[in-house]
CSV table of C-alpha atoms in Angstrom, one decimal:
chain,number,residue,atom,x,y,z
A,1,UNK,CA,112.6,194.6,53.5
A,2,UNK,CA,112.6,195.4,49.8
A,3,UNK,CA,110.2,197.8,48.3
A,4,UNK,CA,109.5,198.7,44.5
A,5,UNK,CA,106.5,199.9,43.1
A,6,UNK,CA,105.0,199.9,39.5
A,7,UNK,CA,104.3,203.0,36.9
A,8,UNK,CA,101.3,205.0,37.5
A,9,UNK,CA,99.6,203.6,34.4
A,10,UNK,CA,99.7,200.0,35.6
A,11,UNK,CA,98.4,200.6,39.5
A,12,UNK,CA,95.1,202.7,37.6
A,13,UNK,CA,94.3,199.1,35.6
A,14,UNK,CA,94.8,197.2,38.6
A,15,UNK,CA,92.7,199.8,40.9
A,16,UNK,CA,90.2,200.2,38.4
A,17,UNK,CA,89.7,197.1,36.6
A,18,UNK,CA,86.6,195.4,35.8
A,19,UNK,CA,86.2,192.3,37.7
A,20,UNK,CA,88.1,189.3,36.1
A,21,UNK,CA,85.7,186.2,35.3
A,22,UNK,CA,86.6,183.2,37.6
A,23,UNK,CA,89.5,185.3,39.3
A,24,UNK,CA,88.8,184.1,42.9
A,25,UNK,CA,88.5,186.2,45.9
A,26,UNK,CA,91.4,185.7,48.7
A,27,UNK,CA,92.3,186.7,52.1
A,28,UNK,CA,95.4,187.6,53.0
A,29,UNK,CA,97.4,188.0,56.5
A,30,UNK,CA,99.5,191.3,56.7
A,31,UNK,CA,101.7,190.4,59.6
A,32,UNK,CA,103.6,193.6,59.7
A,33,UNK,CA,99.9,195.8,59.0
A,34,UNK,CA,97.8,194.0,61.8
A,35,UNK,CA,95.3,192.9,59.9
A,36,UNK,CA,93.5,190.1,57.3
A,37,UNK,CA,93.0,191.5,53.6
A,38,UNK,CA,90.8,190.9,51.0
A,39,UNK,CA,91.5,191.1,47.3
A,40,UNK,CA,88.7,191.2,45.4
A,41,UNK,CA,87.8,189.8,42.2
A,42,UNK,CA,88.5,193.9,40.7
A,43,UNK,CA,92.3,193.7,42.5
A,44,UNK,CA,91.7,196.1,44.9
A,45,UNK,CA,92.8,194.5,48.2
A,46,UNK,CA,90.2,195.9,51.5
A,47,UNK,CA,90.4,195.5,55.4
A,48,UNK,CA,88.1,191.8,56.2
A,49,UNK,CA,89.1,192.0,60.0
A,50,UNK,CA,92.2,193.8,62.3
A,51,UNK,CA,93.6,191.7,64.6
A,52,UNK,CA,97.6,191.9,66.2
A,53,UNK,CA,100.1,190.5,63.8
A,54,UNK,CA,98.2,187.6,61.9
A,55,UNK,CA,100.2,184.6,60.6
A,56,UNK,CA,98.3,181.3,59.1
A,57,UNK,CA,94.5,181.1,58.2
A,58,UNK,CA,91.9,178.7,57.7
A,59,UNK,CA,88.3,178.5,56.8
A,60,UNK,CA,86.1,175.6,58.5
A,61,UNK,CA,82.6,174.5,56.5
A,62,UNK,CA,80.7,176.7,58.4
A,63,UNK,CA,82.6,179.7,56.4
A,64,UNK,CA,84.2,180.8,59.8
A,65,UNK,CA,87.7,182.1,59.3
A,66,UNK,CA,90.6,181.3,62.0
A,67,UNK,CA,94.1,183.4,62.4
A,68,UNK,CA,96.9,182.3,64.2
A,69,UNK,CA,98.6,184.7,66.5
A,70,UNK,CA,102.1,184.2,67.1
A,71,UNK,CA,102.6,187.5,69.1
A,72,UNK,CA,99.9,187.8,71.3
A,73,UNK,CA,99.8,184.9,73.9
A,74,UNK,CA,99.3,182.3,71.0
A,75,UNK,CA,96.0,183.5,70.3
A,76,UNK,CA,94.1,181.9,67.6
A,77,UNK,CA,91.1,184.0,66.7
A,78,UNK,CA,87.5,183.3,65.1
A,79,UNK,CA,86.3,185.6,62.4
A,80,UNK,CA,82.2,184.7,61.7
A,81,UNK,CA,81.1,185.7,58.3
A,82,UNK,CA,79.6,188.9,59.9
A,83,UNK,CA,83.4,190.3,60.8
A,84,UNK,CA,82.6,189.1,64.6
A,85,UNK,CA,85.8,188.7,66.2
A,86,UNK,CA,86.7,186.2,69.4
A,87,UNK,CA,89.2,184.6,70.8
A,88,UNK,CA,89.0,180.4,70.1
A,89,UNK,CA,92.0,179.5,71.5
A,90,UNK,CA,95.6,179.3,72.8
A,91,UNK,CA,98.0,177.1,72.2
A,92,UNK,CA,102.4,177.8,72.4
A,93,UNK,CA,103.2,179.6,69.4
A,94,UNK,CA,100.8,179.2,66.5
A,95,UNK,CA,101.9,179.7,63.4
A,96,UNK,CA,100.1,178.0,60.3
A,97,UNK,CA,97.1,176.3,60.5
A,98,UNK,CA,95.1,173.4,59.1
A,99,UNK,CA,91.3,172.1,59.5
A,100,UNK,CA,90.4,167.9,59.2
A,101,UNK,CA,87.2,166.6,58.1
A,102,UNK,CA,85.7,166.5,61.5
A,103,UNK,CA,86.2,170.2,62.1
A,104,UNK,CA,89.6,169.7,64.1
A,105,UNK,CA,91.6,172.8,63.9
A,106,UNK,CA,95.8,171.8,64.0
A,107,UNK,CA,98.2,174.7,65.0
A,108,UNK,CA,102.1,174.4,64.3
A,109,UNK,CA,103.7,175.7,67.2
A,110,UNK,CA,107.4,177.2,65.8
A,111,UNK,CA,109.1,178.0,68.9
A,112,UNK,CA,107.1,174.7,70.8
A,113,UNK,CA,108.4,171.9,68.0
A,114,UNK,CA,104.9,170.8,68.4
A,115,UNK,CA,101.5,170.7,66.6
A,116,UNK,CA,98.6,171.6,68.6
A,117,UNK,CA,94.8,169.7,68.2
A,118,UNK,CA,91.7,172.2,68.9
A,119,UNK,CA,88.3,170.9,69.3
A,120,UNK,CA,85.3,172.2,68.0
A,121,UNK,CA,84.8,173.8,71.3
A,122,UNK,CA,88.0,175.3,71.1
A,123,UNK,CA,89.8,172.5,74.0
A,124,UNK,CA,93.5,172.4,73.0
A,125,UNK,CA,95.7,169.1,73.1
A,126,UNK,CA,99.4,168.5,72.1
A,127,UNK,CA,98.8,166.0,68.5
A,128,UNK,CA,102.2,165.3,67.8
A,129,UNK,CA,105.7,166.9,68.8
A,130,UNK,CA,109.2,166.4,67.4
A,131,UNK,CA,109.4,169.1,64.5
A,132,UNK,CA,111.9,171.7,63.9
A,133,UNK,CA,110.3,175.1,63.7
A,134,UNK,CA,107.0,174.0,62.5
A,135,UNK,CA,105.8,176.5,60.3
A,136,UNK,CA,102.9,175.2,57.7
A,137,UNK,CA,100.3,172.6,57.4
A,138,UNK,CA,98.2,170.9,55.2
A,139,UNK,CA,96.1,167.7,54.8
A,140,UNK,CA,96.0,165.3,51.6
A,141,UNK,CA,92.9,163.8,50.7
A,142,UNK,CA,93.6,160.3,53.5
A,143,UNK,CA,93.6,162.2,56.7
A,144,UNK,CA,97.4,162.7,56.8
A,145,UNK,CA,98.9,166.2,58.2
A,146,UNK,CA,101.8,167.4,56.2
A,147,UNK,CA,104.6,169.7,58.3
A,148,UNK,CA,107.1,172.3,57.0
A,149,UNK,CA,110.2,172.1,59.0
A,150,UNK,CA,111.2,175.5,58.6
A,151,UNK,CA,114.6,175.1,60.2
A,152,UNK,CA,115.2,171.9,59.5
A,153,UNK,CA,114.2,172.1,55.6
A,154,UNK,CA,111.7,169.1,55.4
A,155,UNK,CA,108.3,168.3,56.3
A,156,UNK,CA,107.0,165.7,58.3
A,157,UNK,CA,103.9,163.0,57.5
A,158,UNK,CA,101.8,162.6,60.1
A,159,UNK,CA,99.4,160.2,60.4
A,160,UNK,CA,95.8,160.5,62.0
A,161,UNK,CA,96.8,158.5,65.0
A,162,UNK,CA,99.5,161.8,65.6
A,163,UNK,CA,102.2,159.4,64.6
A,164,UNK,CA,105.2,161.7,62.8
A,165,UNK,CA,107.7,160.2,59.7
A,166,UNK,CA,109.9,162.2,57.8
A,167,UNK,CA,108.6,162.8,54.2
A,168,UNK,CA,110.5,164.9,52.2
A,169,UNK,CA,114.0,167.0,52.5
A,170,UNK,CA,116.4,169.3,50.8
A,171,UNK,CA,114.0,171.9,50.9
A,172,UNK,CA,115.4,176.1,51.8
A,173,UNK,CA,113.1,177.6,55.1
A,174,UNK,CA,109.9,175.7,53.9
A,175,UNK,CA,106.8,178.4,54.7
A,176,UNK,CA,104.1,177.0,52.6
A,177,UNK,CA,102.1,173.9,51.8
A,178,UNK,CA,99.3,173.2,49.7
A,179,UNK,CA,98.0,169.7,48.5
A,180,UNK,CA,96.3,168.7,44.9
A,181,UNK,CA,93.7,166.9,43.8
A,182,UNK,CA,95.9,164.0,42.5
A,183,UNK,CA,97.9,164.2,46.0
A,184,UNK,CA,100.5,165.8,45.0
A,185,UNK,CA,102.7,168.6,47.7
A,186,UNK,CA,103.4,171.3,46.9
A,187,UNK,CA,106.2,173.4,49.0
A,188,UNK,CA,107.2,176.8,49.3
A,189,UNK,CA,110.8,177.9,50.0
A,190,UNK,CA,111.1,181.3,51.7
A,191,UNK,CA,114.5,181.6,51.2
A,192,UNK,CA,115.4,180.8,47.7
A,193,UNK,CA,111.4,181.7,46.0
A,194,UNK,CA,111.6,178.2,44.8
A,195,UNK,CA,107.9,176.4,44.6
A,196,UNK,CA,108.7,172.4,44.9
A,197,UNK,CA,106.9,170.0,43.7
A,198,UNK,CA,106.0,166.4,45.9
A,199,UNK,CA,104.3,163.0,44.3
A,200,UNK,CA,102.8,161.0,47.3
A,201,UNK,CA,105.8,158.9,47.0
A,202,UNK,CA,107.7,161.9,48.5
A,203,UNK,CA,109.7,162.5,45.3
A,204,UNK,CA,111.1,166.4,45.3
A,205,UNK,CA,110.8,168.5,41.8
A,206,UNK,CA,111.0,171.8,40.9
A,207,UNK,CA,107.5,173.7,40.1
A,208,UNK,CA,108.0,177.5,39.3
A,209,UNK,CA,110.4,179.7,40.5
A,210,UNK,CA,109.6,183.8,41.8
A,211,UNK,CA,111.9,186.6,42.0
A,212,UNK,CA,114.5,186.4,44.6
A,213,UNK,CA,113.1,188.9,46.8
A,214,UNK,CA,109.6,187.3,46.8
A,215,UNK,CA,110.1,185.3,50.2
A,216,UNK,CA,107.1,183.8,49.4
A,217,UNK,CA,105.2,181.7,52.3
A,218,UNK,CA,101.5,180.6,53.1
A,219,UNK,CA,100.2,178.7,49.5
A,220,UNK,CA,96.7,177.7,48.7
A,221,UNK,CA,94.7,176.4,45.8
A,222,UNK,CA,91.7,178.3,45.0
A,223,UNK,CA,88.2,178.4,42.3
A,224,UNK,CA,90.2,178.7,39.4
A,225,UNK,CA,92.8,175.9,40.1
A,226,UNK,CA,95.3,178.1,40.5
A,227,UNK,CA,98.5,177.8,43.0
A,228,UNK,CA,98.8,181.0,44.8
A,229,UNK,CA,101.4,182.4,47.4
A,230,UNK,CA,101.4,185.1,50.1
A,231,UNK,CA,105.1,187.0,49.2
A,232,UNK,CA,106.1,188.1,52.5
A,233,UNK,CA,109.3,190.0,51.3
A,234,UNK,CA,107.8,192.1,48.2
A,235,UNK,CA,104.5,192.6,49.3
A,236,UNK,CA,102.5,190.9,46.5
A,237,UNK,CA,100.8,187.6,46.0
A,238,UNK,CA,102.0,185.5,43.3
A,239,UNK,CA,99.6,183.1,41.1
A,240,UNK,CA,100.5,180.1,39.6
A,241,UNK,CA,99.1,177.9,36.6
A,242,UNK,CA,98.8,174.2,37.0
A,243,UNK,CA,101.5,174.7,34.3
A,244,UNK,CA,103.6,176.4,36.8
A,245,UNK,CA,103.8,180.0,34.8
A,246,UNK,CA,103.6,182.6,37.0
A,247,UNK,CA,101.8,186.4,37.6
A,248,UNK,CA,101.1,188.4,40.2
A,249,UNK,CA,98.2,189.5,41.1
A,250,UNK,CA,98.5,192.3,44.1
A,251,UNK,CA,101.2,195.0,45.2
A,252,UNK,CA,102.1,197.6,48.1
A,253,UNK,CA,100.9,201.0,48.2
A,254,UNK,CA,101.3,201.4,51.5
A,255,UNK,CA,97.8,202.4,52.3
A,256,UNK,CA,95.5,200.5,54.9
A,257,UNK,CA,94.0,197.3,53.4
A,258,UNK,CA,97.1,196.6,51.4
A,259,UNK,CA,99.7,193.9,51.8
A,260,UNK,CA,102.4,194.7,54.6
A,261,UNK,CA,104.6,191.5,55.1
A,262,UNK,CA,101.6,189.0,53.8
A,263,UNK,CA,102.5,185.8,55.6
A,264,UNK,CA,99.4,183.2,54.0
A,265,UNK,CA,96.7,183.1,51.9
A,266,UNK,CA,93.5,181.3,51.8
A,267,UNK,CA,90.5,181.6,49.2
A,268,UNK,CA,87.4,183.8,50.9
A,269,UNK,CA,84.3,182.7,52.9
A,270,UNK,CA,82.6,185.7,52.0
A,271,UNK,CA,82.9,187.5,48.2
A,272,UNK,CA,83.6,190.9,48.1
A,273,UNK,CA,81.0,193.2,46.4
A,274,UNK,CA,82.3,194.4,43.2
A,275,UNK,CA,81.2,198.0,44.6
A,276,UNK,CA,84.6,197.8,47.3
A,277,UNK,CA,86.4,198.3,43.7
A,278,UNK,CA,88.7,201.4,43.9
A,279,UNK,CA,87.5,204.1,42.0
A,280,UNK,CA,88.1,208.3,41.8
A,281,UNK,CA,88.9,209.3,44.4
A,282,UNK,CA,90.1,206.3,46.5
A,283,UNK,CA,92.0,205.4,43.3
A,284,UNK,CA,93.7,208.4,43.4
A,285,UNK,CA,94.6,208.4,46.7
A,286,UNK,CA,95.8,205.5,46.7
A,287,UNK,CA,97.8,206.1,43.9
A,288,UNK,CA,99.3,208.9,45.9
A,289,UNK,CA,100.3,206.5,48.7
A,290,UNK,CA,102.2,204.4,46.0
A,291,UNK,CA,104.3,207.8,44.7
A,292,UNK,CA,105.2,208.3,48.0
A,293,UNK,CA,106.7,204.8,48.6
A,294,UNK,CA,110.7,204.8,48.0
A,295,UNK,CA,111.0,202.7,45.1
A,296,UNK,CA,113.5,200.2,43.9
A,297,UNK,CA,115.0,199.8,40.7
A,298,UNK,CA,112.5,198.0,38.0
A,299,UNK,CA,112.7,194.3,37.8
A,300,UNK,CA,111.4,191.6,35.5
A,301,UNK,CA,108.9,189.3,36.3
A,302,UNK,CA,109.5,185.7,35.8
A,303,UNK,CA,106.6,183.5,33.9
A,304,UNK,CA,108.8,180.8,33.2
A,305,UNK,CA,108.1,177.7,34.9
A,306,UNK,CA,110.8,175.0,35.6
């Protein structure tokens, strides 16, 4: 996995920033690091919970957080606002997840081609099968549950009754989904960095592009309207404008609480205090970790959108 790092000067503005008005707080899986992140509003990314080797997220109305698993039995775990961590569930394989309006959890099982239905009280049924390598999900505003076919480069529409249609192809290792407010799809592609775009009629465009390397994955909107996407293969998250310019707004310094193969990200239940900021000493410290990282040759970020 690729690993670059930035000058000295830059990682001190990110460490040590004041907080950025309206710059939402996110949580991020570290697959690779065994643990959920936070990056808070000042940049500085913290430990929210530690659990095995974390894949998709979601957040139900009650501000609990769920994390998928894949390793450990197909676990799917509940984090309460207080950091209290159990066990909710098992179901074959979970990778992302997704929440309805009832308070439904869904769980796309990658190795099971199937997409699991947990209660409230945590009692697991098979919703719908017939995927390839289900590996994201996300609901539009009428109840429908969009699938990433990861190895079959589509996604799936399924309807509330669990009925399954194709949607929408051509896509490269789909990893991501988010959905609008006007309805419209949007699709990451792990292996070419490519963001797509889909209208509810299912037609495919191209919405901003990230470096190669980015392998970018889990996508959520958040508070600022924002696009943002978990960057499994360079260890950052990247943020994109409605306009579809992008920036990122995290790195790697190979300290505890950063990103380590970040697989999704989802907007916070709980904001960070703007006193978990890294400052003196931690900042320092942490800048250490990032000197010690091998680094990569320098490359240039991308803002243009397509």
């Amino acid at each position: 996995m690729p690993h670059h790092a930035r000058s000295a000067a830059v990682v001190l503005a990110v460490l040590a920033a004041a907080p950025t008005s309206g710059q939402p707080v996110l949580l991020v899986s570290n697959y690779n690091g065994g643990n959920v992140a936070q990056l808070s509003q000042d940049g500085a990314p913290s430990i929210y919970a530690s659990l095995g080797a974390p894949l998709g997220m979601v957040v139900d109305g009650a501000k609990n957080l769920y994390v998928a698993n894949f390793d450990n039995g197909g676990a799917i775990y509940k984090v309460t606002t207080s950091r209290t961590i159990s066990l909710f569930a098992s179901v074959p394989t979970p990778i992302g997840l997704a929440i309805d309006g009832a308070g439904n959890l869904y769980a796309a099982g990658g190795s099971a081609n199937t997409v699991s239905k947990i209660t409230p009280a945590g009692t697991a049924s098979v919703f719908a099968t017939g995927f390839s390598a289900p590996y994201a999900l996300a609901f539009d505003g009428n109840g429908n549950l969009y699938v990433a076919n990861y190895n079959g480069n589509s996604v799936s529409k399924v309807a509330p009754d669990g009925s399954a249609s194709p949607f929408a192809s051509g896509f490269n290792g789909p990893a991501g989904l988010a959905v609008d407010g006007n309805g419209n799809l949007y699709v990451a592609n792990a292996l070419s960095s490519l963001i797509n775009r889909v209208s509810p009629a299912g037609i495919v465009s191209p919405f901003a592009m990230l470096d190669s390397f980015d392998r970018p994955e889990g996508l959520t909107f958040a508070s600022d309207g924002n696009l943002y996407a978990a960057c499994h293969g360079s260890n950052e998250v990247a943020r994109m404008t409605p306009a579809g310019a992008v920036s990122y707004v995290a790195l790697t310094t190979g300290g505890a609480g950063y990103f380590n193969a970040p697989r999704f990200v989802v907007p916070s239940p709980v904001p960070e205090p703007d006193s978990l900021m890294l400052t003196g000493a931690a900042a320092a410290a942490a800048l250490a970790r990032l000197r010690s990282c091998r680094r990569s040759p320098s490359r240039r970020r991308s803002t243009a959108h397509l």
